[in-house]
C-alpha positions as a printed Julia matrix, in Angstrom:
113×3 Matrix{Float64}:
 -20.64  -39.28    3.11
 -20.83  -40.69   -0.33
 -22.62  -38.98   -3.42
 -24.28  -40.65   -6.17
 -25.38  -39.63   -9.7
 -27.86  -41.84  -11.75
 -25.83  -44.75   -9.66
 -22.48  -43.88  -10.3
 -20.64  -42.78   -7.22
 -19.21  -39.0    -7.68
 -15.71  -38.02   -7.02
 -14.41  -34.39   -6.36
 -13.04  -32.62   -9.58
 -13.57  -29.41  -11.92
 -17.59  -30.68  -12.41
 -18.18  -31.86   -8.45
 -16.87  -31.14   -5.34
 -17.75  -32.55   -2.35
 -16.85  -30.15    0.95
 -17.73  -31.89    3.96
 -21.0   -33.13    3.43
 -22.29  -31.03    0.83
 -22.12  -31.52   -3.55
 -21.02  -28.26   -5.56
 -22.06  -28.67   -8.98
 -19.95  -25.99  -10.87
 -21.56  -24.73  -14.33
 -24.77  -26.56  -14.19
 -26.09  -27.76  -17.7
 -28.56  -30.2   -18.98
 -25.94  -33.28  -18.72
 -26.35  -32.72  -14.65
 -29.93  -33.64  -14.61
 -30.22  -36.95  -13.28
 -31.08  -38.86   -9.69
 -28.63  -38.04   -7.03
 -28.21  -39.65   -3.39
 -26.4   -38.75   -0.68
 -25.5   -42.31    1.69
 -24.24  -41.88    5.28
 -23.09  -44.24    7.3
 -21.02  -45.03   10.76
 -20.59  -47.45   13.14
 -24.48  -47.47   13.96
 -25.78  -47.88   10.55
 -26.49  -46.07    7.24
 -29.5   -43.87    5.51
 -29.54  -42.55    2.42
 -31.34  -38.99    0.58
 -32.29  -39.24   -2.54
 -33.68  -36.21   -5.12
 -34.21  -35.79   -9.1
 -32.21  -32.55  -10.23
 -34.05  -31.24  -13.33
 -31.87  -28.24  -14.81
 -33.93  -25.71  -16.9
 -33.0   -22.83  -18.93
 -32.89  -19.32  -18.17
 -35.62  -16.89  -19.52
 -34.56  -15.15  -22.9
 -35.98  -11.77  -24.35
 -34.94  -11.17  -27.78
 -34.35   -7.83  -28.18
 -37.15   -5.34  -29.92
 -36.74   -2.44  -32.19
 -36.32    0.54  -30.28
 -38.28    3.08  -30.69
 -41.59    1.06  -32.11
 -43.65    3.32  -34.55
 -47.66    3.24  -34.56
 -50.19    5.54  -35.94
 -52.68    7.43  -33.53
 -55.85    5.93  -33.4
 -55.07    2.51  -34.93
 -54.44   -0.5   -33.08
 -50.91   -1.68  -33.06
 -49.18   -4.89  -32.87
 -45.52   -5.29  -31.42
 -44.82   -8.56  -31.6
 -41.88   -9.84  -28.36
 -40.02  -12.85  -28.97
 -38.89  -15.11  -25.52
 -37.64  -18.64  -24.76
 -38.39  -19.76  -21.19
 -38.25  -22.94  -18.96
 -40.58  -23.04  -17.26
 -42.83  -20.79  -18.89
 -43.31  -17.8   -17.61
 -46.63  -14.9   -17.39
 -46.47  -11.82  -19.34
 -48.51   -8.83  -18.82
 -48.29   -5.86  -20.43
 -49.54   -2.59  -18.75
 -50.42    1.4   -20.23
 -50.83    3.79  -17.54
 -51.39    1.07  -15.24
 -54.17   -0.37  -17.27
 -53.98   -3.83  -18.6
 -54.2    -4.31  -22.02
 -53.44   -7.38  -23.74
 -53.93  -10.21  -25.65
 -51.63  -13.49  -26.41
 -52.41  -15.86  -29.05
 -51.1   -19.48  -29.05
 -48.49  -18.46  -31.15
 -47.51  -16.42  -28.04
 -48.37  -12.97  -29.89
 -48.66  -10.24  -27.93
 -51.18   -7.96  -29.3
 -51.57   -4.35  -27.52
 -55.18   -3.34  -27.49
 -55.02    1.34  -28.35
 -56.36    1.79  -24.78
């Protein structure tokens, strides 16, 4: 079994590791994205598998102010900050009631129920 990346043939080290037939990518970033193929072959032929590897990035919550503060009877805005690939659905819930909005500058607005 030989491995390929974008081509280039892969050899075991720290990034790769081939055991037996399968590829170990250790600490998978952006840089590992790419076309990889596995080729086979024996006495009887070859075939190859081929696949893109996209990497994305983890979903991130920035954290909020803790407790958040809003006058009875108003509406109130509490604005959530997140970085997510892919994109993600939020829905916010009071006493199992759904209640809000998202502009496209991703604001969460919180209708007073």
């Amino acid at each position: 079994v030989t491995w390929y990346r974008n081509a280039n043939e892969i050899v075991t080290e720290r990034k790769y590791v081939i055991l037996d037939d399968a590829l170990l990518i250790t600490d998978l970033d952006f840089m590992d994205r790419g076309r990889y193929q596995c080729v086979v072959q024996n006495e009887y032929g070859a075939d190859q598998a081929s696949f893109n590897l996209v990497a994305v990035e983890p979903t991130i919550v920035k954290p909020m102010k803790d407790p958040q503060t809003a006058m009875v009877g108003e509406n109130t805005e509490v604005c959530v900050r997140w970085e997510a690939s892919p994109p993600f659905r939020i829905t916010w819930k009071h006493k199992d009631t759904i209640v809000v909005q998202v502009d496209e500058n991703h604001t969460v607005t919180i209708i007073n129920p």
